[in-house]
Amino acid sequence: MRRLLSFCGASAMLFSSLATAHELNVVTTVQPLNLIVSELTEGVAHSEAILPAGTSPHDYALRPSDVKKIKNADLVIWVGPQLESFLKKVLQGNSKNLALTEQAGIDFRHYGEEDEHEHEEHHHEDGMENAEHDHHDHEHHHEGIDPHIWLGPKQAIEVAKVITQQLVKQDPLHKEQYEANLSRFTSEVNQTITQLTNELKPLAGHGYYVFHDGYGYFEEQFGLKNLGHFTVEPDRRPGAKTLMNIRQALQDHQAYCVFSEPQFSPAVVDSVVNGTEVKVGTLDPMATGIVAGKGGYVRFLQQLGQSFTKCLK
């Protein structure tokens, strides 16, 4: 009997060891999303982003190595088809994926019908001269969910809660650790919201232009004054009318700053700003250079805040 009990005890220990030996392999798409996920999986599971650092998802094409990572993943976390259209086909029939725009509990922004933009074409060249030979400008509606949810601190907390629920569902043995990570993440982000609110409040009336229409969550959180954007999406060339209107606003001293993005050539921004006194800054929505791990997402928010502060003062 004693031998039987010893055997059963050893078997139970072996089973427990095997049950905890498998570390969840989580794959995300863009680095900012991976910053959130890596905070939640800290000390428990592995996460990595498919897209190389600094790469925009708007015009990305999957590589064979990316497809392999997706197929080998225990969980694929993506924003949704509104952003990563390149994933729709490869994820068909794959139940191990979490599309965030399809989840409840997240306060999404929606592009309204009042957001009317000029016709913008897919670009092959940058520069004002090229833009002036565009087809006739006409209104372009940007509709549906704004997928840039990682740029909203409040939404990032909501996203983290949704992801934690999925992690616990797939890996219940580590429920306590996932929830502890979520609690720490939530606290740190809330502290950062308070910090950035104090830093950005004096700049609330300082207008600016951004390269593409992707910062709404951050702007709404901190009450910033976005005067407009060059393009609805980075892979669309700004229309000539848009560029002329922005340039006129700059000449009329309506803006403190124009922001470009490191993922795209600044040529079109430089062309419009040339000859004016407006400052030029850089906003990096893709968290280039931010290392995933504890505090990574907070560092990303602080970097954005510093970029706004530096150019809008």
CSV table of C-alpha atoms in Angstrom, one decimal:
chain,number,residue,atom,x,y,z
A,1,MET,CA,0.0,0.0,0.0
A,2,ARG,CA,2.8,2.3,0.9
A,3,ARG,CA,4.5,1.6,-2.4
A,4,LEU,CA,1.2,2.3,-4.2
A,5,LEU,CA,0.9,5.7,-2.4
A,6,SER,CA,4.5,6.5,-3.3
A,7,PHE,CA,3.9,5.7,-6.9
A,8,CYS,CA,0.7,7.7,-7.0
A,9,GLY,CA,2.5,10.7,-5.4
A,10,ALA,CA,5.3,10.5,-7.9
A,11,SER,CA,2.9,10.2,-10.7
A,12,ALA,CA,1.0,13.3,-9.5
A,13,MET,CA,4.2,15.3,-9.2
A,14,LEU,CA,5.3,14.2,-12.7
A,15,PHE,CA,1.9,15.2,-14.2
A,16,SER,CA,2.1,18.5,-12.4
A,17,SER,CA,5.5,19.1,-13.7
A,18,LEU,CA,4.5,18.3,-17.3
A,19,ALA,CA,1.4,20.5,-17.0
A,20,THR,CA,3.5,23.5,-16.0
A,21,ALA,CA,6.4,22.7,-18.3
A,22,HIS,CA,4.7,24.1,-21.4
A,23,GLU,CA,5.2,27.8,-21.6
A,24,LEU,CA,2.5,29.5,-23.7
A,25,ASN,CA,3.9,30.9,-27.0
A,26,VAL,CA,2.0,34.1,-27.7
A,27,VAL,CA,2.4,36.0,-31.0
A,28,THR,CA,1.3,39.6,-31.5
A,29,THR,CA,1.5,41.8,-34.6
A,30,VAL,CA,2.9,45.2,-33.8
A,31,GLN,CA,5.4,46.1,-31.2
A,32,PRO,CA,3.2,48.4,-29.1
A,33,LEU,CA,0.7,45.6,-28.7
A,34,ASN,CA,3.5,43.3,-27.8
A,35,LEU,CA,4.6,45.8,-25.1
A,36,ILE,CA,1.2,45.3,-23.4
A,37,VAL,CA,1.2,41.5,-23.8
A,38,SER,CA,4.8,41.1,-22.5
A,39,GLU,CA,3.8,42.9,-19.3
A,40,LEU,CA,1.0,40.4,-18.8
A,41,THR,CA,3.1,37.3,-19.6
A,42,GLU,CA,6.1,38.4,-17.5
A,43,GLY,CA,7.6,35.4,-15.7
A,44,VAL,CA,5.0,33.1,-17.1
A,45,ALA,CA,4.9,32.9,-20.9
A,46,HIS,CA,6.7,34.1,-24.0
A,47,SER,CA,5.5,36.7,-26.4
A,48,GLU,CA,6.9,38.3,-29.6
A,49,ALA,CA,5.8,40.6,-32.3
A,50,ILE,CA,5.6,39.4,-36.0
A,51,LEU,CA,6.3,42.8,-37.5
A,52,PRO,CA,9.9,44.0,-37.3
A,53,ALA,CA,10.5,47.0,-35.0
A,54,GLY,CA,9.4,50.2,-36.6
A,55,THR,CA,7.3,48.6,-39.3
A,56,SER,CA,3.9,49.9,-40.1
A,57,PRO,CA,1.0,47.3,-40.3
A,58,HIS,CA,-0.8,49.4,-43.0
A,59,ASP,CA,1.1,48.0,-45.9
A,60,TYR,CA,2.8,44.9,-44.4
A,61,ALA,CA,3.1,41.6,-46.3
A,62,LEU,CA,3.6,38.3,-44.4
A,63,ARG,CA,6.8,36.4,-44.9
A,64,PRO,CA,7.0,32.6,-44.8
A,65,SER,CA,8.8,32.9,-41.4
A,66,ASP,CA,5.8,34.9,-40.1
A,67,VAL,CA,3.3,32.3,-41.2
A,68,LYS,CA,5.4,29.6,-39.4
A,69,LYS,CA,5.4,31.7,-36.2
A,70,ILE,CA,1.6,32.0,-36.4
A,71,LYS,CA,1.0,28.3,-37.0
A,72,ASN,CA,3.3,27.4,-34.1
A,73,ALA,CA,1.7,29.9,-31.7
A,74,ASP,CA,-0.6,28.9,-28.8
A,75,LEU,CA,-2.3,32.3,-29.2
A,76,VAL,CA,-2.2,35.0,-31.8
A,77,ILE,CA,-3.2,38.5,-30.5
A,78,TRP,CA,-4.0,41.1,-33.2
A,79,VAL,CA,-6.0,44.3,-33.3
A,80,GLY,CA,-8.3,43.1,-36.0
A,81,PRO,CA,-9.0,43.2,-39.7
A,82,GLN,CA,-9.4,47.0,-39.6
A,83,LEU,CA,-5.6,47.2,-39.2
A,84,GLU,CA,-3.9,43.9,-40.0
A,85,SER,CA,-5.8,42.9,-43.2
A,86,PHE,CA,-2.8,40.7,-44.1
A,87,LEU,CA,-3.8,38.3,-41.3
A,88,LYS,CA,-7.4,37.6,-42.4
A,89,LYS,CA,-6.5,34.7,-44.8
A,90,VAL,CA,-3.9,33.0,-42.7
A,91,LEU,CA,-6.1,33.1,-39.6
A,92,GLN,CA,-9.2,31.6,-41.3
A,93,GLY,CA,-10.2,28.5,-39.3
A,94,ASN,CA,-7.6,29.3,-36.6
A,95,SER,CA,-9.4,29.3,-33.2
A,96,LYS,CA,-6.2,30.3,-31.4
A,97,ASN,CA,-6.5,34.0,-32.2
A,98,LEU,CA,-7.8,37.0,-30.3
A,99,ALA,CA,-9.0,39.9,-32.5
A,100,LEU,CA,-9.3,42.8,-30.1
A,101,THR,CA,-11.8,44.8,-32.2
A,102,GLU,CA,-14.2,42.0,-31.8
A,103,GLN,CA,-14.1,41.9,-28.0
A,104,ALA,CA,-16.5,43.5,-25.5
A,105,GLY,CA,-15.2,45.7,-22.7
A,106,ILE,CA,-13.1,48.1,-24.8
A,107,ASP,CA,-14.1,51.7,-25.4
A,108,PHE,CA,-13.4,52.1,-29.1
A,109,ARG,CA,-13.3,55.3,-30.9
A,110,HIS,CA,-15.4,55.3,-34.1
A,111,TYR,CA,-14.6,57.4,-37.1
A,112,GLY,CA,-17.7,59.5,-37.7
A,113,GLU,CA,-19.3,60.7,-40.9
A,114,GLU,CA,-18.1,64.2,-39.9
A,115,ASP,CA,-14.5,63.0,-40.6
A,116,GLU,CA,-14.4,63.9,-44.3
A,117,HIS,CA,-11.1,63.8,-46.1
A,118,GLU,CA,-9.9,64.4,-49.5
A,119,HIS,CA,-9.2,61.6,-52.0
A,120,GLU,CA,-5.8,60.1,-51.3
A,121,GLU,CA,-4.0,57.7,-53.6
A,122,HIS,CA,-1.6,54.9,-52.8
A,123,HIS,CA,1.8,56.5,-53.1
A,124,HIS,CA,4.9,55.6,-54.9
A,125,GLU,CA,6.8,58.9,-54.4
A,126,ASP,CA,6.7,61.5,-51.8
A,127,GLY,CA,6.9,65.3,-52.3
A,128,MET,CA,4.7,68.2,-53.0
A,129,GLU,CA,5.4,68.2,-56.7
A,130,ASN,CA,4.0,64.7,-57.1
A,131,ALA,CA,1.0,65.5,-55.0
A,132,GLU,CA,0.0,68.4,-57.2
A,133,HIS,CA,-0.6,66.0,-60.1
A,134,ASP,CA,-3.1,63.9,-58.2
A,135,HIS,CA,-6.5,63.2,-59.5
A,136,HIS,CA,-9.2,65.6,-58.5
A,137,ASP,CA,-9.6,65.7,-54.7
A,138,HIS,CA,-12.9,64.6,-53.3
A,139,GLU,CA,-14.3,63.8,-49.8
A,140,HIS,CA,-13.1,60.5,-48.4
A,141,HIS,CA,-14.9,59.0,-45.4
A,142,HIS,CA,-12.9,57.2,-42.7
A,143,GLU,CA,-15.5,55.0,-41.1
A,144,GLY,CA,-15.7,52.3,-38.4
A,145,ILE,CA,-13.5,51.5,-35.4
A,146,ASP,CA,-10.3,53.4,-35.0
A,147,PRO,CA,-7.9,50.5,-34.7
A,148,HIS,CA,-5.0,52.4,-33.1
A,149,ILE,CA,-6.1,51.3,-29.6
A,150,TRP,CA,-2.6,51.0,-28.1
A,151,LEU,CA,-2.3,54.8,-28.3
A,152,GLY,CA,-5.0,55.2,-25.7
A,153,PRO,CA,-3.8,54.5,-22.1
A,154,LYS,CA,-7.4,53.9,-20.9
A,155,GLN,CA,-8.0,51.5,-23.8
A,156,ALA,CA,-4.6,49.8,-23.1
A,157,ILE,CA,-5.9,48.9,-19.6
A,158,GLU,CA,-9.1,47.6,-21.1
A,159,VAL,CA,-7.2,45.6,-23.7
A,160,ALA,CA,-5.0,44.2,-21.0
A,161,LYS,CA,-8.0,42.9,-19.1
A,162,VAL,CA,-9.4,41.2,-22.2
A,163,ILE,CA,-6.0,39.6,-22.9
A,164,THR,CA,-5.6,38.4,-19.3
A,165,GLN,CA,-8.9,36.7,-19.4
A,166,GLN,CA,-7.8,34.8,-22.5
A,167,LEU,CA,-4.4,33.9,-21.0
A,168,VAL,CA,-6.1,32.5,-17.9
A,169,LYS,CA,-8.5,30.6,-20.0
A,170,GLN,CA,-5.7,28.9,-21.9
A,171,ASP,CA,-3.3,28.6,-19.0
A,172,PRO,CA,-5.3,28.4,-15.7
A,173,LEU,CA,-2.4,27.1,-13.7
A,174,HIS,CA,-0.8,30.6,-13.9
A,175,LYS,CA,-4.0,32.6,-13.2
A,176,GLU,CA,-2.6,34.2,-10.1
A,177,GLN,CA,0.6,35.4,-11.9
A,178,TYR,CA,-1.4,36.8,-14.9
A,179,GLU,CA,-3.7,38.7,-12.6
A,180,ALA,CA,-0.9,40.1,-10.5
A,181,ASN,CA,0.8,41.3,-13.7
A,182,LEU,CA,-2.4,42.9,-14.8
A,183,SER,CA,-2.8,44.7,-11.5
A,184,ARG,CA,0.8,46.0,-11.7
A,185,PHE,CA,0.3,47.1,-15.3
A,186,THR,CA,-2.9,48.9,-14.5
A,187,SER,CA,-1.4,50.8,-11.6
A,188,GLU,CA,1.6,51.9,-13.6
A,189,VAL,CA,-0.5,53.1,-16.6
A,190,ASN,CA,-2.9,55.0,-14.3
A,191,GLN,CA,0.1,56.7,-12.7
A,192,THR,CA,1.5,57.6,-16.1
A,193,ILE,CA,-1.9,59.0,-17.2
A,194,THR,CA,-1.8,61.4,-14.2
A,195,GLN,CA,1.8,62.4,-15.0
A,196,LEU,CA,1.1,63.1,-18.7
A,197,THR,CA,-2.1,64.9,-17.9
A,198,ASN,CA,-0.1,67.4,-15.8
A,199,GLU,CA,2.6,67.8,-18.4
A,200,LEU,CA,0.3,68.2,-21.4
A,201,LYS,CA,-2.5,70.3,-19.9
A,202,PRO,CA,-0.7,73.6,-20.5
A,203,LEU,CA,-0.3,72.7,-24.2
A,204,ALA,CA,-4.0,71.9,-24.8
A,205,GLY,CA,-4.6,75.0,-27.0
A,206,HIS,CA,-1.5,74.6,-29.1
A,207,GLY,CA,-2.5,73.3,-32.5
A,208,TYR,CA,-0.6,70.9,-34.7
A,209,TYR,CA,-0.8,68.6,-37.7
A,210,VAL,CA,0.1,64.9,-37.8
A,211,PHE,CA,1.3,62.8,-40.6
A,212,HIS,CA,-1.6,60.3,-40.5
A,213,ASP,CA,-4.9,60.0,-38.7
A,214,GLY,CA,-3.9,57.6,-35.9
A,215,TYR,CA,-3.5,59.5,-32.7
A,216,GLY,CA,-7.2,60.1,-31.7
A,217,TYR,CA,-7.1,57.9,-28.6
A,218,PHE,CA,-4.1,59.7,-27.1
A,219,GLU,CA,-5.4,63.1,-28.1
A,220,GLU,CA,-8.8,62.5,-26.5
A,221,GLN,CA,-7.2,61.2,-23.3
A,222,PHE,CA,-5.1,64.4,-22.9
A,223,GLY,CA,-7.2,67.0,-24.6
A,224,LEU,CA,-4.7,67.9,-27.4
A,225,LYS,CA,-5.6,70.1,-30.3
A,226,ASN,CA,-5.1,68.2,-33.6
A,227,LEU,CA,-5.8,70.6,-36.5
A,228,GLY,CA,-5.7,67.9,-39.1
A,229,HIS,CA,-3.6,65.3,-40.9
A,230,PHE,CA,-1.8,64.8,-44.1
A,231,THR,CA,-3.4,61.4,-44.9
A,232,VAL,CA,-6.0,59.1,-43.5
A,233,GLU,CA,-3.6,56.1,-43.8
A,234,PRO,CA,0.1,56.1,-44.3
A,235,ASP,CA,-0.1,54.2,-47.6
A,236,ARG,CA,-2.3,56.9,-49.2
A,237,ARG,CA,-0.7,59.9,-50.8
A,238,PRO,CA,-2.0,63.2,-49.5
A,239,GLY,CA,-4.1,65.1,-52.0
A,240,ALA,CA,-2.9,68.4,-53.4
A,241,LYS,CA,-5.8,70.3,-51.8
A,242,THR,CA,-4.9,68.9,-48.4
A,243,LEU,CA,-1.3,70.0,-48.7
A,244,MET,CA,-2.3,73.5,-49.9
A,245,ASN,CA,-4.8,73.9,-46.9
A,246,ILE,CA,-2.1,72.8,-44.4
A,247,ARG,CA,0.5,75.1,-45.9
A,248,GLN,CA,-1.9,78.1,-45.8
A,249,ALA,CA,-2.7,77.3,-42.1
A,250,LEU,CA,1.1,77.2,-41.3
A,251,GLN,CA,1.6,80.5,-43.1
A,252,ASP,CA,-1.2,82.0,-41.0
A,253,HIS,CA,0.6,80.8,-37.9
A,254,GLN,CA,-2.3,78.6,-36.8
A,255,ALA,CA,0.0,75.6,-35.8
A,256,TYR,CA,2.9,75.2,-33.4
A,257,CYS,CA,4.1,72.0,-34.9
A,258,VAL,CA,3.9,69.5,-37.7
A,259,PHE,CA,4.7,65.9,-36.9
A,260,SER,CA,6.2,63.3,-39.2
A,261,GLU,CA,6.7,59.6,-38.5
A,262,PRO,CA,10.0,57.6,-38.7
A,263,GLN,CA,8.3,54.8,-40.6
A,264,PHE,CA,7.7,57.1,-43.7
A,265,SER,CA,9.7,59.5,-45.7
A,266,PRO,CA,9.4,63.1,-44.3
A,267,ALA,CA,9.7,64.6,-47.8
A,268,VAL,CA,6.0,65.6,-48.1
A,269,VAL,CA,6.1,67.2,-44.6
A,270,ASP,CA,9.3,69.0,-45.4
A,271,SER,CA,7.9,70.4,-48.6
A,272,VAL,CA,4.8,71.8,-46.8
A,273,VAL,CA,6.8,73.3,-43.9
A,274,ASN,CA,9.6,74.8,-46.0
A,275,GLY,CA,9.7,78.6,-45.7
A,276,THR,CA,7.4,78.7,-42.6
A,277,GLU,CA,8.4,79.2,-39.0
A,278,VAL,CA,6.6,76.1,-37.7
A,279,LYS,CA,8.5,73.5,-35.8
A,280,VAL,CA,8.8,69.9,-37.0
A,281,GLY,CA,8.6,67.0,-34.6
A,282,THR,CA,8.4,63.2,-34.8
A,283,LEU,CA,5.8,60.9,-33.4
A,284,ASP,CA,6.6,57.2,-33.4
A,285,PRO,CA,3.3,55.2,-33.0
A,286,MET,CA,5.2,51.9,-33.5
A,287,ALA,CA,7.4,52.1,-30.4
A,288,THR,CA,10.6,51.7,-32.3
A,289,GLY,CA,13.5,51.1,-29.9
A,290,ILE,CA,11.2,50.4,-26.9
A,291,VAL,CA,12.2,47.0,-25.3
A,292,ALA,CA,9.4,44.7,-24.3
A,293,GLY,CA,9.2,43.8,-20.6
A,294,LYS,CA,8.3,45.5,-17.3
A,295,GLY,CA,7.6,49.1,-17.8
A,296,GLY,CA,7.9,49.0,-21.6
A,297,TYR,CA,4.4,50.3,-22.4
A,298,VAL,CA,4.8,53.1,-19.9
A,299,ARG,CA,8.1,54.1,-21.5
A,300,PHE,CA,6.2,54.2,-24.8
A,301,LEU,CA,3.6,56.5,-23.5
A,302,GLN,CA,6.2,58.8,-21.9
A,303,GLN,CA,8.1,58.9,-25.2
A,304,LEU,CA,4.9,60.1,-27.0
A,305,GLY,CA,4.3,62.7,-24.3
A,306,GLN,CA,7.8,64.0,-24.5
A,307,SER,CA,7.5,64.3,-28.3
A,308,PHE,CA,4.3,66.4,-28.0
A,309,THR,CA,5.8,68.5,-25.2
A,310,LYS,CA,9.0,69.2,-27.0
A,311,CYS,CA,7.4,70.4,-30.2
A,312,LEU,CA,4.3,72.2,-28.8
A,313,LYS,CA,6.1,74.4,-26.2
